[in-house]
Every structure is written in structure tokens, then in C-alpha cells.
Short mmCIF file of C-alpha atoms in Angstrom, two decimals:
data_model
loop_
_atom_site.label_atom_id
_atom_site.label_comp_id
_atom_site.label_asym_id
_atom_site.label_seq_id
_atom_site.Cartn_x
_atom_site.Cartn_y
_atom_site.Cartn_z
CA UNK E 1 19.76 14.79 52.70
CA UNK E 2 19.88 16.19 56.20
CA UNK E 3 22.97 15.23 58.15
CA UNK E 4 22.91 15.14 61.92
CA UNK E 5 26.38 16.15 62.95
CA UNK E 6 26.60 17.36 66.52
CA UNK E 7 30.21 18.33 66.00
CA UNK E 8 33.08 18.08 68.44
CA UNK E 9 33.02 19.39 72.00
CA UNK E 10 34.97 22.58 72.65
CA UNK E 11 37.93 21.83 74.88
CA UNK E 12 41.68 21.55 75.24
CA UNK E 13 42.33 19.66 72.02
CA UNK E 14 45.98 20.72 71.82
CA UNK E 15 46.52 19.53 75.38
CA UNK E 16 44.85 16.25 74.45
CA UNK E 17 47.28 15.79 71.57
CA UNK E 18 50.30 16.46 73.79
CA UNK E 19 49.05 14.24 76.63
CA UNK E 20 48.37 11.35 74.24
CA UNK E 21 51.76 11.69 72.57
CA UNK E 22 53.50 11.94 75.94
CA UNK E 23 51.71 8.78 77.10
CA UNK E 24 52.80 7.08 73.87
CA UNK E 25 56.41 7.77 74.76
CA UNK E 26 56.60 10.69 72.31
CA UNK E 27 57.39 8.26 69.52
CA UNK E 28 56.64 9.14 65.91
CA UNK E 29 53.64 7.54 64.20
CA UNK E 30 51.58 7.32 67.38
CA UNK E 31 49.61 10.55 67.74
CA UNK E 32 48.73 13.16 65.16
CA UNK E 33 47.73 16.77 65.54
CA UNK E 34 44.83 17.77 63.33
CA UNK E 35 44.45 21.45 62.46
CA UNK E 36 41.41 22.82 60.71
CA UNK E 37 41.39 26.19 58.95
CA UNK E 38 38.30 28.37 58.58
CA UNK E 39 38.07 27.67 54.83
CA UNK E 40 37.51 23.97 55.52
CA UNK E 41 41.14 22.99 54.88
CA UNK E 42 42.47 20.34 57.22
CA UNK E 43 45.92 18.92 57.89
CA UNK E 44 47.46 16.35 60.18
CA UNK E 45 51.02 16.18 61.41
CA UNK E 46 52.95 13.97 63.76
CA UNK E 47 52.67 15.25 67.34
CA UNK E 48 56.11 13.82 68.11
CA UNK E 49 57.52 17.03 66.64
CA UNK E 50 56.49 18.72 69.92
CA UNK E 51 58.95 16.45 71.70
CA UNK E 52 61.67 16.55 69.05
CA UNK E 53 65.25 16.38 70.32
CA UNK E 54 67.48 19.36 69.66
CA UNK E 55 69.21 17.71 66.70
CA UNK E 56 65.87 17.63 64.84
CA UNK E 57 65.11 21.33 65.34
CA UNK E 58 65.43 23.93 62.64
CA UNK E 59 69.03 25.12 62.49
CA UNK E 60 67.99 28.71 63.26
CA UNK E 61 66.33 27.74 66.56
CA UNK E 62 69.19 25.49 67.58
CA UNK E 63 71.69 28.29 67.13
CA UNK E 64 69.45 30.87 68.80
CA UNK E 65 69.13 28.64 71.86
CA UNK E 66 72.88 28.70 72.31
CA UNK E 67 72.77 32.50 72.61
CA UNK E 68 70.25 32.57 75.43
CA UNK E 69 71.46 33.59 78.86
CA UNK E 70 69.84 34.81 82.05
CA UNK E 71 66.13 34.16 82.69
CA UNK E 72 64.00 33.13 79.75
CA UNK E 73 60.25 33.08 79.19
CA UNK E 74 59.24 30.36 76.72
CA UNK E 75 55.94 31.62 75.30
CA UNK E 76 53.80 28.80 73.89
CA UNK E 77 56.07 26.24 75.51
CA UNK E 78 53.91 23.28 74.50
CA UNK E 79 55.44 20.06 75.81
CA UNK E 80 58.58 21.97 76.73
CA UNK E 81 60.92 20.80 74.00
CA UNK E 82 62.82 24.07 73.92
CA UNK E 83 62.54 24.77 77.64
CA UNK E 84 63.92 21.40 78.68
CA UNK E 85 66.99 21.85 76.46
CA UNK E 86 67.55 25.37 77.78
CA UNK E 87 67.22 24.13 81.36
CA UNK E 88 69.78 21.42 80.68
CA UNK E 89 72.08 24.17 79.37
CA UNK E 90 71.73 26.06 82.65
CA UNK E 91 69.21 28.68 81.58
CA UNK E 92 66.50 29.57 84.07
CA UNK E 93 63.25 29.08 82.14
CA UNK E 94 59.59 29.71 82.78
CA UNK E 95 57.25 28.09 80.28
CA UNK E 96 53.93 29.64 79.35
CA UNK E 97 51.07 27.99 77.51
CA UNK E 98 47.34 28.58 77.27
CA UNK E 99 46.65 24.83 77.12
CA UNK E 100 46.24 23.14 80.52
CA UNK E 101 47.27 19.86 78.96
CA UNK E 102 50.44 21.38 77.55
CA UNK E 103 51.28 22.86 80.93
CA UNK E 104 50.74 19.49 82.60
CA UNK E 105 52.97 17.66 80.12
CA UNK E 106 55.69 20.33 80.28
CA UNK E 107 55.65 20.14 84.10
CA UNK E 108 55.86 16.35 83.97
CA UNK E 109 58.95 16.86 81.86
CA UNK E 110 60.59 19.11 84.43
CA UNK E 111 59.63 22.54 83.12
CA UNK E 112 58.33 25.30 85.38
CA UNK E 113 55.31 25.80 83.13
CA UNK E 114 52.50 28.26 83.88
CA UNK E 115 49.03 28.62 82.43
CA UNK E 116 48.62 31.86 80.52
CA UNK E 117 48.71 33.46 77.14
CA UNK E 118 51.04 35.79 75.30
CA UNK E 119 48.54 38.59 75.75
CA UNK E 120 47.90 37.90 79.45
CA UNK E 121 51.07 36.76 81.19
CA UNK E 122 50.16 35.62 84.71
CA UNK E 123 51.36 37.32 87.87
CA UNK E 124 54.77 36.37 89.21
CA UNK E 125 56.59 36.61 85.91
CA UNK E 126 58.79 39.66 85.41
CA UNK E 127 62.23 40.92 84.43
CA UNK E 128 62.84 38.15 81.90
CA UNK E 129 66.13 38.58 80.00
CA UNK E 130 64.93 36.67 76.97
CA UNK E 131 61.47 36.06 75.58
CA UNK E 132 61.31 33.04 73.31
CA UNK E 133 58.65 32.37 70.67
CA UNK E 134 59.93 29.22 68.98
CA UNK E 135 58.20 26.57 66.91
CA UNK E 136 56.72 29.20 64.59
CA UNK E 137 55.75 31.10 67.76
CA UNK E 138 55.61 34.43 65.93
CA UNK E 139 52.17 33.09 65.00
CA UNK E 140 51.09 33.87 68.56
CA UNK E 141 51.07 37.54 67.58
CA UNK E 142 47.66 36.39 66.36
CA UNK E 143 46.59 39.15 64.00
CA UNK E 144 47.49 42.79 63.33
CA UNK E 145 45.01 43.96 66.00
CA UNK E 146 46.32 41.48 68.56
CA UNK E 147 50.05 41.83 67.82
CA UNK E 148 50.55 45.21 69.62
CA UNK E 149 48.81 43.82 72.71
CA UNK E 150 51.10 40.76 72.73
CA UNK E 151 54.26 42.78 72.09
CA UNK E 152 53.37 45.24 74.88
CA UNK E 153 52.54 42.45 77.31
CA UNK E 154 55.79 40.62 76.63
CA UNK E 155 57.67 43.92 77.05
CA UNK E 156 55.94 44.44 80.41
CA UNK E 157 57.47 41.24 81.81
CA UNK E 158 60.89 41.76 80.19
CA UNK E 159 64.03 43.14 81.81
CA UNK E 160 65.67 46.31 80.47
CA UNK E 161 67.62 45.43 77.32
CA UNK E 162 65.85 42.07 77.00
CA UNK E 163 65.80 40.22 73.71
CA UNK E 164 62.89 38.52 72.01
CA UNK E 165 63.65 35.58 69.75
CA UNK E 166 60.82 34.37 67.55
CA UNK E 167 60.60 31.95 64.66
CA UNK E 168 58.15 32.55 61.86
CA UNK E 169 57.38 31.70 58.28
CA UNK E 170 56.68 33.80 55.22
CA UNK E 171 53.27 32.54 54.05
CA UNK E 172 53.97 33.39 50.43
CA UNK E 173 56.83 30.90 50.17
CA UNK E 174 54.52 28.14 49.01
CA UNK E 175 53.38 26.83 45.66
CA UNK E 176 50.32 25.06 47.09
CA UNK E 177 47.33 26.45 45.15
CA UNK E 178 45.02 25.88 48.13
CA UNK E 179 47.18 28.02 50.41
CA UNK E 180 47.61 30.66 47.71
CA UNK E 181 43.82 30.79 47.28
CA UNK E 182 43.47 31.29 51.04
CA UNK E 183 45.94 34.18 50.90
CA UNK E 184 43.88 35.76 48.09
CA UNK E 185 40.71 35.20 50.11
CA UNK E 186 42.39 37.02 53.02
CA UNK E 187 43.51 39.92 50.84
CA UNK E 188 39.97 40.32 49.50
CA UNK E 189 38.63 40.69 53.03
CA UNK E 190 41.38 43.17 53.89
CA UNK E 191 43.52 40.79 55.89
CA UNK E 192 47.20 39.96 55.78
CA UNK E 193 47.63 36.91 53.50
CA UNK E 194 49.03 34.83 56.35
CA UNK E 195 46.32 35.70 58.85
CA UNK E 196 45.10 32.20 59.62
CA UNK E 197 42.03 31.28 61.60
CA UNK E 198 42.50 27.79 63.00
CA UNK E 199 41.32 25.26 65.48
CA UNK E 200 42.95 22.09 66.73
CA UNK E 201 40.96 18.87 66.78
CA UNK E 202 41.68 15.76 68.79
CA UNK E 203 39.34 12.81 69.16
CA UNK E 204 36.03 14.31 70.34
CA UNK E 205 37.55 17.70 71.15
CA UNK E 206 38.02 20.91 69.21
CA UNK E 207 39.76 24.01 70.50
CA UNK E 208 38.12 27.38 70.14
CA UNK E 209 38.90 29.00 66.79
CA UNK E 210 41.98 31.21 67.15
CA UNK E 211 44.00 33.65 65.04
CA UNK E 212 47.49 32.63 64.02
CA UNK E 213 49.68 34.95 62.02
CA UNK E 214 52.30 34.08 59.44
CA UNK E 215 53.70 37.52 58.61
CA UNK E 216 56.25 38.11 55.91
CA UNK E 217 59.41 39.77 57.15
CA UNK E 218 58.18 43.11 55.85
CA UNK E 219 54.84 42.69 57.58
CA UNK E 220 56.59 41.69 60.80
CA UNK E 221 58.74 44.82 60.67
CA UNK E 222 55.55 46.85 60.28
CA UNK E 223 53.92 45.12 63.26
CA UNK E 224 56.94 45.71 65.50
CA UNK E 225 57.27 49.39 64.58
CA UNK E 226 55.65 51.42 67.32
CA UNK E 227 55.93 48.57 69.83
CA UNK E 228 58.31 48.56 72.81
CA UNK E 229 60.58 46.28 70.76
CA UNK E 230 63.14 47.11 68.11
CA UNK E 231 63.59 44.59 65.28
CA UNK E 232 67.33 44.04 65.28
CA UNK E 233 67.78 41.22 62.82
CA UNK E 234 65.93 38.65 60.74
CA UNK E 235 67.82 35.46 59.99
CA UNK E 236 66.51 33.42 57.07
CA UNK E 237 66.64 29.72 56.38
CA UNK E 238 66.19 30.18 52.63
CA UNK E 239 62.91 28.26 52.59
CA UNK E 240 60.58 30.94 53.96
CA UNK E 241 61.42 30.28 57.60
CA UNK E 242 63.06 32.98 59.65
CA UNK E 243 64.19 33.85 63.12
CA UNK E 244 63.46 37.39 64.25
CA UNK E 245 65.62 39.03 66.92
CA UNK E 246 64.12 41.99 68.77
CA UNK E 247 65.47 44.09 71.61
CA UNK E 248 63.53 46.05 74.19
CA UNK E 249 63.93 49.75 73.41
CA UNK S 1 30.43 34.85 68.51
CA UNK S 2 29.40 33.92 65.02
CA UNK S 3 31.96 31.89 63.11
CA UNK S 4 32.07 31.97 59.32
CA UNK S 5 33.18 28.48 58.36
CA UNK S 6 32.36 27.59 54.76
CA UNK S 7 33.51 24.03 55.37
CA UNK S 8 35.33 21.74 53.00
CA UNK S 9 34.31 21.02 49.42
CA UNK S 10 32.71 17.65 48.78
CA UNK S 11 34.99 15.53 46.63
CA UNK S 12 37.26 12.53 46.38
CA UNK S 13 39.11 13.03 49.66
CA UNK S 14 40.17 9.39 49.93
CA UNK S 15 41.58 9.53 46.42
CA UNK S 16 43.41 12.72 47.35
CA UNK S 17 45.02 10.95 50.29
CA UNK S 18 46.15 8.03 48.15
CA UNK S 19 47.41 10.23 45.32
CA UNK S 20 49.41 12.39 47.73
CA UNK S 21 50.90 9.36 49.49
CA UNK S 22 51.74 7.72 46.17
CA UNK S 23 53.46 10.92 45.02
CA UNK S 24 55.40 10.95 48.29
CA UNK S 25 56.78 7.52 47.48
CA UNK S 26 54.34 5.83 49.89
CA UNK S 27 56.73 6.51 52.75
CA UNK S 28 55.48 6.71 56.32
CA UNK S 29 55.17 10.10 57.96
CA UNK S 30 54.35 11.93 54.74
CA UNK S 31 50.57 11.86 54.28
CA UNK S 32 47.82 11.22 56.79
CA UNK S 33 44.26 10.13 56.31
CA UNK S 34 41.79 12.05 58.43
CA UNK S 35 38.46 10.40 59.23
CA UNK S 36 35.61 12.25 60.89
CA UNK S 37 32.71 10.48 62.58
CA UNK S 38 29.21 11.90 62.83
CA UNK S 39 29.57 12.51 66.57
CA UNK S 40 32.41 14.98 65.93
CA UNK S 41 35.17 12.46 66.69
CA UNK S 42 38.19 12.76 64.43
CA UNK S 43 41.26 10.61 63.89
CA UNK S 44 44.32 10.66 61.66
CA UNK S 45 46.41 7.72 60.55
CA UNK S 46 49.37 7.23 58.28
CA UNK S 47 48.25 6.75 54.68
CA UNK S 48 51.32 4.60 54.02
CA UNK S 49 49.32 1.71 55.46
CA UNK S 50 47.45 1.63 52.13
CA UNK S 51 50.75 0.78 50.48
CA UNK S 52 52.04 -1.56 53.17
CA UNK S 53 54.14 -4.50 52.00
CA UNK S 54 52.80 -7.98 52.65
CA UNK S 55 55.03 -8.52 55.68
CA UNK S 56 53.27 -5.64 57.43
CA UNK S 57 49.75 -6.98 56.86
CA UNK S 58 47.63 -8.64 59.53
CA UNK S 59 48.56 -12.31 59.74
CA UNK S 60 45.00 -13.37 58.87
CA UNK S 61 45.01 -11.49 55.55
CA UNK S 62 48.48 -12.70 54.64
CA UNK S 63 47.45 -16.31 55.10
CA UNK S 64 44.12 -15.83 53.33
CA UNK S 65 45.92 -14.39 50.30
CA UNK S 66 47.90 -17.59 49.96
CA UNK S 67 44.64 -19.54 49.57
CA UNK S 68 43.32 -17.48 46.69
CA UNK S 69 43.20 -19.09 43.27
CA UNK S 70 41.40 -18.40 39.99
CA UNK S 71 39.98 -14.93 39.29
CA UNK S 72 39.62 -12.55 42.19
CA UNK S 73 37.63 -9.35 42.67
CA UNK S 74 39.31 -7.02 45.17
CA UNK S 75 36.44 -4.90 46.49
CA UNK S 76 37.61 -1.57 47.90
CA UNK S 77 41.05 -2.12 46.40
CA UNK S 78 42.36 1.31 47.40
CA UNK S 79 45.93 1.74 46.18
CA UNK S 80 46.02 -1.96 45.30
CA UNK S 81 48.19 -3.25 48.11
CA UNK S 82 46.45 -6.63 48.19
CA UNK S 83 45.81 -6.81 44.44
CA UNK S 84 49.43 -6.17 43.50
CA UNK S 85 50.64 -8.97 45.78
CA UNK S 86 48.01 -11.35 44.40
CA UNK S 87 48.99 -10.44 40.84
CA UNK S 88 52.63 -11.15 41.64
CA UNK S 89 51.50 -14.54 42.95
CA UNK S 90 49.81 -15.30 39.62
CA UNK S 91 46.23 -14.57 40.60
CA UNK S 92 44.10 -12.78 38.01
CA UNK S 93 42.70 -9.77 39.86
CA UNK S 94 40.23 -7.03 39.13
CA UNK S 95 40.25 -4.16 41.60
CA UNK S 96 37.14 -2.18 42.43
CA UNK S 97 36.95 1.14 44.22
CA UNK S 98 34.43 3.96 44.38
CA UNK S 99 37.22 6.55 44.56
CA UNK S 100 38.53 7.78 41.19
CA UNK S 101 41.82 8.70 42.85
CA UNK S 102 42.19 5.22 44.30
CA UNK S 103 41.48 3.67 40.90
CA UNK S 104 44.09 5.94 39.28
CA UNK S 105 46.74 5.05 41.86
CA UNK S 106 45.98 1.32 41.71
CA UNK S 107 46.22 1.43 37.90
CA UNK S 108 49.53 3.27 38.10
CA UNK S 109 50.70 0.41 40.28
CA UNK S 110 49.76 -2.20 37.71
CA UNK S 111 46.31 -3.21 38.95
CA UNK S 112 43.34 -3.61 36.59
CA UNK S 113 41.22 -1.32 38.75
CA UNK S 114 37.68 -0.27 37.88
CA UNK S 115 35.47 2.47 39.25
CA UNK S 116 32.47 1.09 41.08
CA UNK S 117 31.05 0.20 44.44
CA UNK S 118 30.29 -3.01 46.30
CA UNK S 119 26.59 -2.40 45.72
CA UNK S 120 26.94 -1.53 42.02
CA UNK S 121 29.65 -3.59 40.37
CA UNK S 122 30.24 -2.26 36.85
CA UNK S 123 29.56 -4.23 33.69
CA UNK S 124 32.23 -6.60 32.44
CA UNK S 125 32.90 -8.22 35.79
CA UNK S 126 31.47 -11.71 36.29
CA UNK S 127 32.22 -15.28 37.32
CA UNK S 128 34.81 -14.29 39.91
CA UNK S 129 36.17 -17.27 41.87
CA UNK S 130 37.05 -15.20 44.93
CA UNK S 131 35.66 -11.94 46.25
CA UNK S 132 38.06 -10.17 48.58
CA UNK S 133 37.12 -7.54 51.17
CA UNK S 134 40.41 -6.91 52.94
CA UNK S 135 41.65 -4.01 55.03
CA UNK S 136 38.56 -4.13 57.25
CA UNK S 137 36.54 -4.38 54.04
CA UNK S 138 33.60 -6.03 55.82
CA UNK S 139 32.86 -2.40 56.69
CA UNK S 140 31.72 -1.95 53.08
CA UNK S 141 28.58 -3.89 53.99
CA UNK S 142 27.69 -0.39 55.14
CA UNK S 143 24.73 -0.94 57.42
CA UNK S 144 22.12 -3.66 58.06
CA UNK S 145 19.89 -2.23 55.29
CA UNK S 146 22.75 -2.01 52.81
CA UNK S 147 24.43 -5.34 53.63
CA UNK S 148 21.91 -7.59 51.77
CA UNK S 149 22.25 -5.40 48.67
CA UNK S 150 26.05 -5.70 48.77
CA UNK S 151 26.01 -9.44 49.44
CA UNK S 152 23.55 -10.04 46.58
CA UNK S 153 25.53 -7.86 44.18
CA UNK S 154 28.80 -9.61 44.98
CA UNK S 155 27.04 -12.97 44.53
CA UNK S 156 25.77 -11.83 41.14
CA UNK S 157 29.33 -11.41 39.82
CA UNK S 158 30.69 -14.56 41.51
CA UNK S 159 31.24 -17.98 39.94
CA UNK S 160 29.41 -21.04 41.27
CA UNK S 161 31.10 -22.18 44.47
CA UNK S 162 32.98 -18.88 44.81
CA UNK S 163 34.43 -17.80 48.14
CA UNK S 164 34.23 -14.42 49.80
CA UNK S 165 37.06 -13.47 52.16
CA UNK S 166 36.49 -10.42 54.30
CA UNK S 167 38.33 -8.89 57.22
CA UNK S 168 36.42 -7.14 59.96
CA UNK S 169 36.62 -5.96 63.53
CA UNK S 170 34.40 -6.45 66.53
CA UNK S 171 33.61 -2.90 67.66
CA UNK S 172 33.16 -3.91 71.26
CA UNK S 173 36.78 -4.98 71.65
CA UNK S 174 37.83 -1.53 72.80
CA UNK S 175 38.23 0.19 76.15
CA UNK S 176 38.11 3.69 74.68
CA UNK S 177 35.28 5.49 76.51
CA UNK S 178 34.62 7.72 73.49
CA UNK S 179 34.04 4.72 71.23
CA UNK S 180 31.95 2.97 73.89
CA UNK S 181 29.79 6.09 74.22
CA UNK S 182 29.30 6.08 70.44
CA UNK S 183 28.18 2.45 70.59
CA UNK S 184 25.67 3.35 73.30
CA UNK S 185 24.49 6.30 71.23
CA UNK S 186 23.94 3.87 68.33
CA UNK S 187 22.04 1.39 70.50
CA UNK S 188 19.75 4.17 71.73
CA UNK S 189 18.84 5.07 68.16
CA UNK S 190 18.23 1.40 67.33
CA UNK S 191 21.46 0.84 65.43
CA UNK S 192 24.13 -1.81 65.66
CA UNK S 193 26.87 -0.51 67.99
CA UNK S 194 29.47 -0.60 65.20
CA UNK S 195 27.34 1.20 62.63
CA UNK S 196 29.66 4.11 61.89
CA UNK S 197 28.84 7.17 59.86
CA UNK S 198 32.08 8.63 58.53
CA UNK S 199 33.66 10.94 56.06
CA UNK S 200 37.24 11.27 54.91
CA UNK S 201 38.88 14.68 54.86
CA UNK S 202 41.95 15.73 52.93
CA UNK S 203 43.18 19.28 52.53
CA UNK S 204 40.16 21.25 51.24
CA UNK S 205 38.14 18.12 50.42
CA UNK S 206 35.64 16.03 52.34
CA UNK S 207 34.01 12.88 51.03
CA UNK S 208 30.27 12.46 51.29
CA UNK S 209 29.24 10.96 54.63
CA UNK S 210 29.04 7.18 54.31
CA UNK S 211 28.00 4.20 56.42
CA UNK S 212 30.71 1.82 57.55
CA UNK S 213 29.87 -1.25 59.56
CA UNK S 214 31.93 -2.98 62.21
CA UNK S 215 29.75 -5.99 63.01
CA UNK S 216 30.55 -8.43 65.77
CA UNK S 217 30.90 -12.01 64.56
CA UNK S 218 27.36 -12.75 65.75
CA UNK S 219 25.99 -9.72 63.96
CA UNK S 220 27.86 -10.69 60.80
CA UNK S 221 26.36 -14.18 60.92
CA UNK S 222 22.93 -12.59 61.20
CA UNK S 223 23.60 -10.31 58.21
CA UNK S 224 24.80 -13.20 56.04
CA UNK S 225 21.85 -15.44 56.89
CA UNK S 226 19.32 -15.20 54.06
CA UNK S 227 21.97 -13.93 51.62
CA UNK S 228 23.33 -15.97 48.71
CA UNK S 229 26.41 -16.62 50.85
CA UNK S 230 27.00 -19.22 53.56
CA UNK S 231 29.29 -18.20 56.44
CA UNK S 232 31.78 -21.07 56.54
CA UNK S 233 34.32 -19.91 59.06
CA UNK S 234 35.43 -16.96 61.14
CA UNK S 235 39.12 -16.81 61.99
CA UNK S 236 40.04 -14.60 64.93
CA UNK S 237 43.22 -12.70 65.70
CA UNK S 238 42.46 -12.54 69.42
CA UNK S 239 42.33 -8.73 69.43
CA UNK S 240 38.85 -8.22 67.95
CA UNK S 241 39.97 -8.60 64.35
CA UNK S 242 38.63 -11.47 62.29
CA UNK S 243 38.62 -12.92 58.81
CA UNK S 244 35.27 -14.22 57.59
CA UNK S 245 35.13 -16.94 54.97
CA UNK S 246 31.89 -17.29 53.00
CA UNK S 247 30.91 -19.59 50.16
CA UNK S 248 28.30 -19.04 47.49
CA UNK S 249 25.35 -21.35 48.24
#
């Protein structure tokens, strides 16, 4: 039987999620983010996580935040959960997000947020002492072709000796057969297992499809080699999550 | 740019949601049901609602449950949240659901659940004193073409003088412009405003697309006229929700 499905409109779905959750007082159980993967897999999660207070963050990010000094660029700042805590701690922070809705919410929450992506940082941002990619932000490296572009761009706006702090997740630390099948599917088409192709959906909106990379620590080291950054340290949480520390060469 | 999206596999997505939530101890925040509408709209909600204790139910359903005596057929029983409470109150209940996963979960929770739909009740079910369509179960009337089939089938398995208790929602009690646009879209194609076409998605699964009807009280009265049922009463919650009471003619 023929099905007439016009499909969602392409737009700022992630921004829609953050706006709705912000309007709902950022409480849990109110607004959910829906993420679709290009194999038809779909998942929902509570959008309140984007507003989570510092005590609910992963231990690795909480500790890393305490080390940040100088001027920081929060790449993929979302609703500004990390930026707002850093600001309160006296760090000078610029937030960066490619979602207009995210930028609006982060600004409403007191963050100097700018519209732009990790591969095209807008004018007026330079000499940052720390570049932060939290909330699994290593994913913003996108894919092996995109990663060198992102790493070079972030180096361009970093101060000499700057550090990059990014949280990531080893894709292979899962027992979910659906995810493992996706990794195999990726390997067969010559991709890294954790090379995800995703889109966010919210009400009648869908984002464009985008690449999001979950590299293993070994794969991350490979991606960083040859970039302007030196991989100094990888801290592990024992459950597949890690925090990578890089320093500008 | 061409996108290669194989899409989800057709399967028992609703059952997958209930199984996963049951395995998670039916706690809130663990598993979400994702429902897609044929205009591309998508929404997620906490699946724990399918396991909600009686004190969390809509007032109208709670009160209606107290009136039920004899043998009851719980149509669209899901995880058995209504059936299990009725059983504890001494009512003899048979649950009915078209989702194998729902039937499995309801059985695991002590409900005599059977696989079948509101339009094809399986053999061995007859002379029910009460037919229950809770949890917005009036939606199972499907569409104006399907509703007479469902009402006749439920009458077939009902005892003389049986009652049908169904909860529904007036679609027009909303200010959401996206929903209002969908209603208009329906009117333009000659449909009732609340004639929804939906599918459930869960992980790699999508249900078949199905019709789900939110009739206004007037529309419901029109659908029941000419059926074996007489619409005795409609109780309102003042927010668009209602409980319809019907009696076998």
C-alpha cells in the first residue's frame, strides 16, 4: 500500500529541543531529544541533560572544568551548561554552536554565545587559551575527512600553548547488537565503526543529516597525529567514556 | 545530495518499548515511546506511563474502574496497567492487544492477555460484561470507516446489557499550531480533524502505519449512532479529555 509521508521540514531541530526545554524550566520529563541514525535506528533522551547542573556531569568533565584558566572557547556549547559554570568560576568563555536556537538559549542564560561551527569559527574569536569540546564533543570532529579541518580551525583560533579538552566515547564499549551491527556495516563500507550519520528530530522539524564521530582512543590518536595538536593524555572513566587532553604544538 | 537511508525495519515497535521499559523496572526516564505522524511530526513520551500506578491515572479512568463488575475485556491492554488493578479488585479480566510484546509483558505481570485487535477479537472471548478502552483507547476506533467494524466486533463478544467504557480526547482542545495545521490538512482531504495516521518507532523498529482517531464528543456520538451500542453518557475532564459510557442496545 502506498504511504503518503511528506516527512519533516528541514530546520533547527536541535534548537527547537533546547528552546522547548528551556521554556519548560529545564525540568526532566518535559522535552525529549530524538536522534535518528541513517540505518533507521532512533532514540530519545531527556533534553534536561543539556541543562544539567555540575553535580550531574560526568566526573571527568567536572574535574577538567576545574583546570580551565584564561579564555575558553566552548565548541558546541548547546544551552551553555558548561559555559555558565565556567563563567561562574571566573573563566572568560565564548560559546559556539551551529544551532541558532542553541545560541539563543545560551545567550538567555548569560553566555556570550556565537553562531558558528567547529570547522568555521566566526570572526572575532582568537587567542583562546582553552578549547572545550564537552558533552561527547569529540563527536564534532565529524569524520576522518572532516577531523583535520576541525583540528586546524580550532588551532587557528587558539593561543600559543593552548589546551584542547574533549570528551568522547569508545563506540565498541557496548553490547547492544544493533549498535554492533551498525559498526560492522560501517567497517564493510570502509568507515570507522563509530562514524555515525545522524539527524535530530523535533516536532515537525528535522536537522540536516550530519556526521558524528565516536573514535576509539587509538583512532583518536591517529586523527590527531599530523594536526597542530599533540595528544597529551587520555583519561578514562572505565565505561568507554574518556577525556582527551591536547596541547597546541 | 543523495541520502542513503534504508529506514527502520517493520516490526513490533510498541512491544519493544514495553519490553524495554518492563526490563528497566518500569521506572521513569528509562525508556521513551516515539510516535511519528504522517505529516512528519514526531514526539517522544516516557513509556513508564504504560505502567503507571492507579494514583497517577486520569481521575475519570480511576473512577470508571471502580464501577466495573463481572467479566471485563481490556481492549488495547498494553502492559496491563488497568487490567492488573481490576484483577486486584476482584474483576475477571481478559486483556487484548495487537502487539505480541505487549501481550508478553502483560502476561508477565499476571494478566490473561491475548493477541488480537479490536476489529478481530480472537476465539474464546464472549459474553463480556464490560468492554474497556482506556488510555485514550477510543482511538482504536481507528477511523470513521473502521469504527463501525470495531463497535460491531466488540458488541459480538459482549453480554446482553454490557457496558463499554472508553477514554478519548477532543483533538480541537489544543493551541499547538502544528496540530491545528494537521487538523486543517485533514479537513481539506475530507477527514475528521482528529483522524491521525501514526506509527511507533523503537530502536531499529517501526510499526506499520495505523489509523488512530481522536473524535470530538459530537463526532463520537455520530460514530456510535447506528452501532449496536447506545451512547449513555460522556464525562468530561474540562481539558478536552472525556470518558464515554455506552450500553449494548
